[in-house]
């Protein structure tokens, strides 16, 4: 069974830094897969002198969950690692429960990992999870393949955080045999056998077989051609015309989600229509995923559609002095020195200081109203995206989505907490 550990160690060595000081976060449910992962990362981290923080989520859906969390805490204590129990509180949806639970789990894990100072969260998905995803897609689901290395899907909670799944080439049965040989115990969630849900039905179908040989999408080098200004993504139009259809569509989807500050990928048919228009000769104006796309002969610009902010409910935030907030999924505004209110700039541009009004003129008119405005208690109105008090989250997010970051970031490179 040493071969299982060698597979995981190879992935860890490729993705993690041995000489970093920040902790590695690992999600532990108490199931066999996550128990095996926790034991394997323990051995690797001990040799590398890296701290580990163990995170467990109680979804509030099973009466046994409190006991499972206690089992996870016991394992973490035995190994000498920090442990934190997380709970999904509030109402639960009557439909779409697995997807809602997955979204809540990613959010809770991302928040806790970032608070601990980690830039990587390890998850115990295996080759069986890949087979299950294949089976679910054949049945009509849009479930994506779990990827070895990917940015956290929780946004903005997971900004700067990457997910690492080092066991995707291993099978669940082999891992359980490895645990049994080592005298280890694990829990079995009865929800995994509840055939009302798609994944347990898929799990029943994949008792035999091997994970597909699907190759993950390569890094999208096209995204590295982009430049950024005040929340706007810009790329020469000729770069898009020279790109393959696949790369162009990937770039359009990523740029729209990142510039729009959201998390939902646009529909494929809409992406294809916009990409085809950008390949053509004429000017293009379109809206996709909350992002406005403007293209002339020389350049394509992606930026937040100000009208979409209003239609979706403008993110008006009351901010206290010293507080750090993320506004509209695009800007992180930290260490404010006064109380105030954050809202969109539309209708307030004439009240900005003169230097900021001048800077605003360098942006397309349609891009201006979607920037943040800080209305201070003393009446001063300023634009954090122009006065240097806001960190633009879009460049790093686009690079992560495009696969241009392929291993753990050092602590000094992480976004502000």
Short mmCIF file of C-alpha atoms in Angstrom, two decimals:
data_model
loop_
_atom_site.label_atom_id
_atom_site.label_comp_id
_atom_site.label_asym_id
_atom_site.label_seq_id
_atom_site.Cartn_x
_atom_site.Cartn_y
_atom_site.Cartn_z
CA UNK A 1 0.00 0.00 0.00
CA UNK A 2 3.02 2.30 0.08
CA UNK A 3 2.24 3.08 -3.54
CA UNK A 4 -0.82 5.08 -2.47
CA UNK A 5 1.29 7.34 -0.30
CA UNK A 6 3.84 7.77 -3.08
CA UNK A 7 1.11 8.99 -5.45
CA UNK A 8 -0.07 11.57 -2.94
CA UNK A 9 3.46 12.69 -2.05
CA UNK A 10 4.23 13.30 -5.72
CA UNK A 11 1.25 15.64 -6.02
CA UNK A 12 2.02 17.41 -2.75
CA UNK A 13 5.62 17.94 -3.81
CA UNK A 14 4.48 19.45 -7.10
CA UNK A 15 1.90 21.81 -5.63
CA UNK A 16 3.03 22.74 -2.09
CA UNK A 17 6.03 24.70 -0.83
CA UNK A 18 8.28 22.80 1.55
CA UNK A 19 9.92 25.91 3.00
CA UNK A 20 6.81 28.03 3.67
CA UNK A 21 5.55 28.90 7.14
CA UNK A 22 1.82 29.34 6.56
CA UNK A 23 -0.45 26.44 7.53
CA UNK A 24 -1.93 23.90 5.14
CA UNK A 25 -5.69 23.48 5.57
CA UNK A 26 -7.35 20.10 5.14
CA UNK A 27 -11.07 19.32 5.03
CA UNK A 28 -11.96 16.36 7.25
CA UNK A 29 -15.47 14.91 7.25
CA UNK A 30 -14.60 11.71 9.09
CA UNK A 31 -15.22 9.58 5.99
CA UNK A 32 -12.56 7.19 4.75
CA UNK A 33 -11.28 9.43 1.95
CA UNK A 34 -10.71 12.49 4.12
CA UNK A 35 -9.26 10.43 6.99
CA UNK A 36 -6.71 8.91 4.61
CA UNK A 37 -5.85 12.36 3.26
CA UNK A 38 -5.42 13.80 6.75
CA UNK A 39 -3.03 11.02 7.71
CA UNK A 40 -1.00 11.41 4.52
CA UNK A 41 -0.70 15.20 4.76
CA UNK A 42 0.30 14.77 8.41
CA UNK A 43 3.34 12.71 7.44
CA UNK A 44 4.33 15.09 4.63
CA UNK A 45 3.86 18.23 6.72
CA UNK A 46 5.82 16.80 9.64
CA UNK A 47 8.81 16.22 7.37
CA UNK A 48 8.45 19.69 5.83
CA UNK A 49 7.88 21.36 9.23
CA UNK A 50 4.61 22.83 7.95
CA UNK A 51 1.69 23.46 10.32
CA UNK A 52 -1.68 21.91 9.48
CA UNK A 53 -5.17 23.14 10.39
CA UNK A 54 -7.99 20.58 10.20
CA UNK A 55 -11.48 21.86 9.29
CA UNK A 56 -14.77 19.96 9.63
CA UNK A 57 -18.22 21.08 8.49
CA UNK A 58 -21.45 20.04 10.19
CA UNK A 59 -24.22 20.65 7.64
CA UNK A 60 -26.94 20.20 10.27
CA UNK A 61 -28.60 17.51 8.17
CA UNK A 62 -27.80 14.31 10.09
CA UNK A 63 -28.37 13.58 13.80
CA UNK A 64 -25.02 11.79 13.91
CA UNK A 65 -23.11 14.86 12.67
CA UNK A 66 -22.09 16.10 16.12
CA UNK A 67 -20.50 12.74 16.84
CA UNK A 68 -18.68 12.79 13.51
CA UNK A 69 -17.27 16.23 14.32
CA UNK A 70 -16.07 14.95 17.70
CA UNK A 71 -14.34 12.04 15.93
CA UNK A 72 -12.62 14.51 13.59
CA UNK A 73 -11.52 16.65 16.52
CA UNK A 74 -10.10 13.57 18.23
CA UNK A 75 -8.05 12.61 15.18
CA UNK A 76 -6.70 16.14 14.80
CA UNK A 77 -5.73 16.21 18.48
CA UNK A 78 -4.02 12.83 18.20
CA UNK A 79 -1.96 14.12 15.29
CA UNK A 80 -1.21 17.39 17.08
CA UNK A 81 -2.97 19.72 14.64
CA UNK A 82 -5.23 22.70 15.17
CA UNK A 83 -8.90 21.87 14.67
CA UNK A 84 -11.92 23.99 13.91
CA UNK A 85 -15.54 22.86 13.71
CA UNK A 86 -17.75 24.75 11.27
CA UNK A 87 -21.55 24.68 11.11
CA UNK A 88 -23.99 25.44 8.30
CA UNK A 89 -26.73 27.34 10.10
CA UNK A 90 -30.02 28.76 8.91
CA UNK A 91 -32.80 27.34 6.77
CA UNK A 92 -32.19 24.52 4.30
CA UNK A 93 -33.78 24.47 0.83
CA UNK A 94 -36.54 21.99 0.02
CA UNK A 95 -34.98 21.31 -3.39
CA UNK A 96 -31.39 21.31 -4.59
CA UNK A 97 -30.13 20.40 -1.14
CA UNK A 98 -26.85 18.71 -2.22
CA UNK A 99 -25.83 21.71 -4.32
CA UNK A 100 -26.76 24.15 -1.55
CA UNK A 101 -24.80 22.09 0.98
CA UNK A 102 -21.78 22.01 -1.32
CA UNK A 103 -21.91 25.80 -1.76
CA UNK A 104 -22.20 26.35 1.99
CA UNK A 105 -19.37 23.89 2.67
CA UNK A 106 -17.02 25.62 0.24
CA UNK A 107 -17.86 29.01 1.76
CA UNK A 108 -17.29 27.87 5.34
CA UNK A 109 -14.06 26.06 4.52
CA UNK A 110 -12.75 29.02 2.52
CA UNK A 111 -13.46 31.51 5.28
CA UNK A 112 -11.84 29.32 7.91
CA UNK A 113 -8.79 28.49 5.79
CA UNK A 114 -8.16 32.17 5.01
CA UNK A 115 -8.63 33.14 8.66
CA UNK A 116 -5.99 30.54 9.56
CA UNK A 117 -3.59 32.07 7.04
CA UNK A 118 -3.65 29.14 4.59
CA UNK A 119 -3.51 29.57 0.81
CA UNK A 120 -4.23 25.90 0.02
CA UNK A 121 -7.12 23.71 1.15
CA UNK A 122 -6.73 19.96 0.64
CA UNK A 123 -9.83 17.89 -0.15
CA UNK A 124 -10.17 14.11 -0.22
CA UNK A 125 -11.78 13.52 -3.62
CA UNK A 126 -10.71 10.29 -5.33
CA UNK A 127 -10.94 8.62 -8.71
CA UNK A 128 -14.39 7.40 -7.66
CA UNK A 129 -15.55 11.02 -7.47
CA UNK A 130 -14.39 11.53 -11.05
CA UNK A 131 -16.31 8.42 -12.14
CA UNK A 132 -19.40 9.62 -10.29
CA UNK A 133 -19.18 13.01 -11.99
CA UNK A 134 -18.95 11.26 -15.37
CA UNK A 135 -22.03 9.17 -14.59
CA UNK A 136 -23.98 12.21 -13.37
CA UNK A 137 -23.23 14.13 -16.57
CA UNK A 138 -24.41 11.17 -18.65
CA UNK A 139 -27.66 11.37 -16.68
CA UNK A 140 -28.06 15.04 -17.58
CA UNK A 141 -26.30 16.80 -14.69
CA UNK A 142 -23.87 19.69 -15.21
CA UNK A 143 -21.57 18.43 -12.43
CA UNK A 144 -17.96 19.32 -13.30
CA UNK A 145 -14.97 17.03 -12.91
CA UNK A 146 -13.09 17.53 -9.65
CA UNK A 147 -9.72 19.03 -10.57
CA UNK A 148 -6.40 18.37 -8.89
CA UNK A 149 -5.66 22.09 -8.55
CA UNK A 150 -8.22 24.88 -8.83
CA UNK A 151 -9.15 28.19 -7.22
CA UNK A 152 -11.80 27.98 -4.53
CA UNK A 153 -15.30 28.30 -6.05
CA UNK A 154 -16.42 30.38 -3.06
CA UNK A 155 -16.26 34.05 -4.01
CA UNK A 156 -15.24 36.38 -2.51
CA UNK A 157 -14.74 34.22 0.60
CA UNK A 158 -12.17 32.05 -1.19
CA UNK A 159 -10.13 34.79 -2.83
CA UNK A 160 -6.47 33.80 -2.96
CA UNK A 161 -7.27 30.23 -1.85
CA UNK A 162 -6.60 27.15 -4.00
CA UNK A 163 -8.08 23.67 -3.68
CA UNK A 164 -5.75 20.68 -3.96
CA UNK A 165 -7.10 17.16 -4.48
CA UNK A 166 -4.03 14.88 -4.41
CA UNK A 167 -5.93 11.55 -4.48
CA UNK A 168 -7.76 11.74 -7.82
CA UNK A 169 -5.70 8.87 -9.23
CA UNK A 170 -6.58 6.59 -6.31
CA UNK A 171 -9.66 4.44 -5.73
CA UNK A 172 -11.84 4.59 -2.67
CA UNK A 173 -11.64 0.85 -1.98
CA UNK A 174 -7.84 0.93 -2.04
CA UNK A 175 -7.78 3.80 0.45
CA UNK A 176 -10.11 1.91 2.81
CA UNK A 177 -7.89 -1.14 2.58
CA UNK A 178 -4.92 1.11 3.45
CA UNK A 179 -6.79 2.49 6.46
CA UNK A 180 -7.82 -0.97 7.63
CA UNK A 181 -4.25 -2.22 7.38
CA UNK A 182 -3.21 0.68 9.60
CA UNK A 183 -5.95 0.04 12.17
CA UNK A 184 -7.74 3.30 11.34
CA UNK A 185 -11.50 3.90 11.67
CA UNK A 186 -13.81 6.12 9.64
CA UNK A 187 -17.51 7.02 9.52
CA UNK A 188 -20.03 6.28 6.78
CA UNK A 189 -22.60 8.98 6.03
CA UNK A 190 -25.98 7.34 5.29
CA UNK A 191 -26.70 10.18 2.84
CA UNK A 192 -24.16 8.55 0.52
CA UNK A 193 -26.65 5.71 0.03
CA UNK A 194 -29.78 7.87 -0.33
CA UNK A 195 -30.93 7.18 -3.88
CA UNK A 196 -33.12 10.28 -3.94
CA UNK A 197 -29.96 12.16 -4.88
CA UNK A 198 -27.91 11.95 -8.08
CA UNK A 199 -24.51 11.19 -6.58
CA UNK A 200 -25.53 8.08 -4.60
CA UNK A 201 -27.26 6.78 -7.74
CA UNK A 202 -24.07 7.39 -9.71
CA UNK A 203 -22.01 5.76 -6.94
CA UNK A 204 -24.07 2.60 -7.27
CA UNK A 205 -23.19 2.42 -10.99
CA UNK A 206 -19.41 2.69 -10.70
CA UNK A 207 -18.48 -0.28 -8.54
CA UNK A 208 -16.18 -1.31 -11.36
CA UNK A 209 -14.23 0.73 -13.86
CA UNK A 210 -11.38 3.18 -13.85
CA UNK A 211 -11.39 6.97 -13.80
CA UNK A 212 -11.49 8.53 -17.22
CA UNK A 213 -8.29 9.74 -18.82
CA UNK A 214 -9.78 13.19 -19.38
CA UNK A 215 -6.98 15.73 -19.52
CA UNK A 216 -7.59 18.93 -17.61
CA UNK A 217 -7.77 22.15 -19.57
CA UNK A 218 -4.26 23.56 -20.09
CA UNK A 219 -3.39 26.99 -18.72
CA UNK A 220 -5.01 29.74 -20.77
CA UNK A 221 -1.94 31.72 -21.81
CA UNK A 222 -4.23 34.14 -23.65
CA UNK A 223 -5.30 35.54 -20.27
CA UNK A 224 -1.73 36.65 -19.59
CA UNK A 225 -2.07 39.13 -22.49
CA UNK A 226 -4.66 41.12 -20.54
CA UNK A 227 -3.97 44.38 -18.74
CA UNK A 228 -6.03 45.87 -15.92
CA UNK A 229 -7.21 49.30 -14.88
CA UNK A 230 -9.73 50.23 -12.16
CA UNK A 231 -11.68 46.98 -12.44
CA UNK A 232 -11.47 46.80 -16.21
CA UNK A 233 -9.89 43.92 -18.16
CA UNK A 234 -8.36 44.98 -21.49
CA UNK A 235 -6.88 42.80 -24.23
CA UNK A 236 -5.84 43.59 -27.81
CA UNK A 237 -8.55 42.44 -30.18
CA UNK A 238 -6.06 40.87 -32.55
CA UNK A 239 -5.00 38.52 -29.74
CA UNK A 240 -8.57 37.22 -29.65
CA UNK A 241 -8.77 36.88 -33.43
CA UNK A 242 -5.56 34.83 -33.42
CA UNK A 243 -6.74 32.53 -30.63
CA UNK A 244 -8.43 29.16 -31.15
CA UNK A 245 -12.20 29.07 -30.78
CA UNK A 246 -11.85 27.13 -27.52
CA UNK A 247 -9.36 29.56 -25.98
CA UNK A 248 -11.42 32.56 -27.07
CA UNK A 249 -14.56 31.16 -25.49
CA UNK A 250 -12.71 30.31 -22.28
CA UNK A 251 -11.29 33.83 -22.12
CA UNK A 252 -14.71 35.43 -22.67
CA UNK A 253 -16.30 33.31 -19.94
CA UNK A 254 -13.53 33.94 -17.41
CA UNK A 255 -13.21 37.64 -18.12
CA UNK A 256 -16.96 38.21 -17.81
CA UNK A 257 -17.23 36.38 -14.49
CA UNK A 258 -14.16 38.11 -13.04
CA UNK A 259 -14.99 41.60 -14.29
CA UNK A 260 -18.62 41.14 -13.27
CA UNK A 261 -17.69 40.10 -9.73
CA UNK A 262 -20.00 37.09 -9.73
CA UNK A 263 -19.49 33.35 -9.58
CA UNK A 264 -21.83 31.85 -12.18
CA UNK A 265 -20.46 30.96 -15.60
CA UNK A 266 -22.57 32.30 -18.51
CA UNK A 267 -24.54 29.89 -20.69
CA UNK A 268 -22.39 28.25 -23.36
CA UNK A 269 -24.56 29.44 -26.24
CA UNK A 270 -24.20 33.07 -25.15
CA UNK A 271 -20.44 32.72 -24.75
CA UNK A 272 -20.18 31.32 -28.27
CA UNK A 273 -22.19 34.21 -29.76
CA UNK A 274 -20.07 36.88 -28.07
CA UNK A 275 -16.82 35.10 -28.99
CA UNK A 276 -17.86 34.88 -32.64
CA UNK A 277 -18.73 38.58 -32.68
CA UNK A 278 -15.34 39.47 -31.20
CA UNK A 279 -13.62 37.50 -33.94
CA UNK A 280 -15.43 39.58 -36.56
CA UNK A 281 -14.57 43.03 -37.92
CA UNK A 282 -17.19 45.29 -36.37
CA UNK A 283 -17.62 47.04 -33.03
CA UNK A 284 -19.17 44.91 -30.30
CA UNK A 285 -21.24 45.86 -27.28
CA UNK A 286 -22.73 43.09 -25.15
CA UNK A 287 -23.58 42.18 -21.56
CA UNK A 288 -22.74 38.79 -20.07
CA UNK A 289 -22.63 37.57 -16.45
CA UNK A 290 -22.99 41.12 -15.15
CA UNK A 291 -20.08 42.30 -17.28
CA UNK A 292 -20.21 44.74 -20.15
CA UNK A 293 -18.08 43.97 -23.19
CA UNK A 294 -17.02 46.82 -25.45
CA UNK A 295 -14.78 46.19 -28.46
CA UNK A 296 -13.49 48.57 -31.10
CA UNK A 297 -11.04 47.72 -33.87
CA UNK A 298 -8.03 47.71 -31.55
CA UNK A 299 -9.10 46.63 -28.08
CA UNK A 300 -11.66 44.61 -26.11
CA UNK A 301 -12.70 45.80 -22.66
CA UNK A 302 -14.58 43.82 -19.98
CA UNK A 303 -15.95 45.75 -17.01
CA UNK A 304 -18.85 45.79 -14.56
CA UNK A 305 -22.18 46.75 -16.04
CA UNK A 306 -23.38 49.56 -13.78
CA UNK A 307 -27.00 48.93 -14.69
CA UNK A 308 -26.67 45.30 -13.58
CA UNK A 309 -25.62 46.49 -10.13
CA UNK A 310 -28.81 48.52 -9.89
CA UNK A 311 -31.00 45.71 -11.23
CA UNK A 312 -29.54 43.14 -8.87
CA UNK A 313 -29.65 45.46 -5.89
CA UNK A 314 -26.74 47.86 -5.49
CA UNK A 315 -24.31 46.58 -2.83
CA UNK A 316 -24.67 49.40 -0.31
CA UNK A 317 -22.43 48.64 2.67
CA UNK A 318 -22.16 50.47 5.97
CA UNK A 319 -18.46 50.49 6.83
CA UNK A 320 -16.82 51.24 10.16
CA UNK A 321 -13.39 52.76 10.59
CA UNK A 322 -10.68 50.09 10.43
CA UNK A 323 -12.96 47.54 8.78
CA UNK A 324 -12.00 45.55 5.66
CA UNK A 325 -14.76 44.76 3.17
CA UNK A 326 -15.15 43.30 -0.29
CA UNK A 327 -17.45 45.39 -2.46
CA UNK A 328 -19.34 43.83 -5.37
CA UNK A 329 -16.91 40.91 -5.58
CA UNK A 330 -14.29 43.11 -7.27
CA UNK A 331 -12.59 45.43 -4.80
CA UNK A 332 -11.20 44.78 -1.33
CA UNK A 333 -11.23 47.99 0.66
CA UNK A 334 -9.11 47.79 3.79
CA UNK A 335 -8.30 49.83 6.88
CA UNK A 336 -10.65 52.72 6.20
CA UNK A 337 -9.89 55.64 8.48
CA UNK A 338 -13.49 56.80 8.88
CA UNK A 339 -17.05 55.52 8.97
CA UNK A 340 -19.13 55.72 5.85
CA UNK A 341 -21.19 54.02 3.21
CA UNK A 342 -20.00 52.18 0.10
CA UNK A 343 -22.20 52.29 -2.97
CA UNK A 344 -21.85 52.55 -6.74
CA UNK A 345 -20.39 55.72 -8.23
CA UNK A 346 -23.27 56.33 -10.67
CA UNK A 347 -24.70 59.81 -10.05
CA UNK A 348 -21.88 60.80 -7.67
CA UNK A 349 -18.92 61.38 -10.00
CA UNK A 350 -19.24 65.19 -9.93
CA UNK A 351 -18.78 65.12 -6.16
CA UNK A 352 -15.37 63.43 -6.33
CA UNK A 353 -12.16 65.37 -5.65
CA UNK A 354 -10.85 66.98 -8.81
CA UNK A 355 -7.90 64.62 -9.23
CA UNK A 356 -10.23 61.64 -9.14
CA UNK A 357 -12.59 63.27 -11.61
CA UNK A 358 -9.63 63.69 -13.95
CA UNK A 359 -8.56 60.06 -13.50
CA UNK A 360 -12.12 58.96 -14.23
CA UNK A 361 -11.95 60.55 -17.67
CA UNK A 362 -9.41 57.90 -18.74
CA UNK A 363 -12.09 55.21 -18.42
CA UNK A 364 -14.91 54.50 -20.89
CA UNK A 365 -18.08 56.36 -19.84
CA UNK A 366 -19.99 53.11 -19.30
CA UNK A 367 -17.30 51.82 -16.93
CA UNK A 368 -17.43 54.73 -14.52
CA UNK A 369 -20.77 54.25 -12.77
CA UNK A 370 -19.91 50.70 -11.71
CA UNK A 371 -16.94 51.76 -9.59
CA UNK A 372 -17.28 51.99 -5.79
CA UNK A 373 -18.01 55.29 -4.07
CA UNK A 374 -17.31 55.94 -0.40
CA UNK A 375 -19.70 58.44 1.18
CA UNK A 376 -18.07 59.50 4.43
CA UNK A 377 -19.95 60.73 7.47
CA UNK A 378 -18.46 64.18 7.04
CA UNK A 379 -19.90 64.38 3.50
CA UNK A 380 -16.68 63.65 1.60
CA UNK A 381 -17.21 61.40 -1.42
CA UNK A 382 -14.27 59.48 -2.82
CA UNK A 383 -13.70 56.53 -5.18
CA UNK A 384 -11.56 53.82 -3.52
CA UNK A 385 -10.67 52.35 -6.93
CA UNK A 386 -9.04 55.68 -7.85
CA UNK A 387 -7.56 56.91 -4.57
CA UNK A 388 -5.46 53.83 -3.79
CA UNK A 389 -7.50 52.51 -0.84
CA UNK A 390 -9.01 49.58 -2.79
CA UNK A 391 -7.24 46.42 -3.93
CA UNK A 392 -8.44 45.28 -7.34
CA UNK A 393 -9.25 41.56 -6.98
CA UNK A 394 -9.81 40.96 -10.69
CA UNK A 395 -6.22 40.43 -11.98
CA UNK A 396 -5.39 37.69 -9.48
CA UNK A 397 -8.79 36.08 -9.93
CA UNK A 398 -8.40 35.93 -13.70
CA UNK A 399 -4.90 34.48 -13.43
CA UNK A 400 -6.13 31.78 -11.04
CA UNK A 401 -9.14 30.91 -13.21
CA UNK A 402 -6.91 30.68 -16.28
CA UNK A 403 -4.57 28.19 -14.60
CA UNK A 404 -1.63 30.60 -14.60
CA UNK A 405 -0.96 29.86 -10.90
CA UNK A 406 0.10 26.21 -10.59
CA UNK A 407 1.34 25.95 -7.02
CA UNK A 408 0.99 27.35 -3.52
CA UNK A 409 1.48 31.07 -3.03
CA UNK A 410 3.75 32.37 -0.31
CA UNK A 411 2.20 34.22 2.61
CA UNK A 412 3.41 37.61 1.38
CA UNK A 413 1.66 37.03 -1.95
CA UNK A 414 -1.76 36.37 -0.42
CA UNK A 415 -4.60 38.90 -0.70
CA UNK A 416 -5.18 40.94 2.42
CA UNK A 417 -7.27 39.23 5.11
#
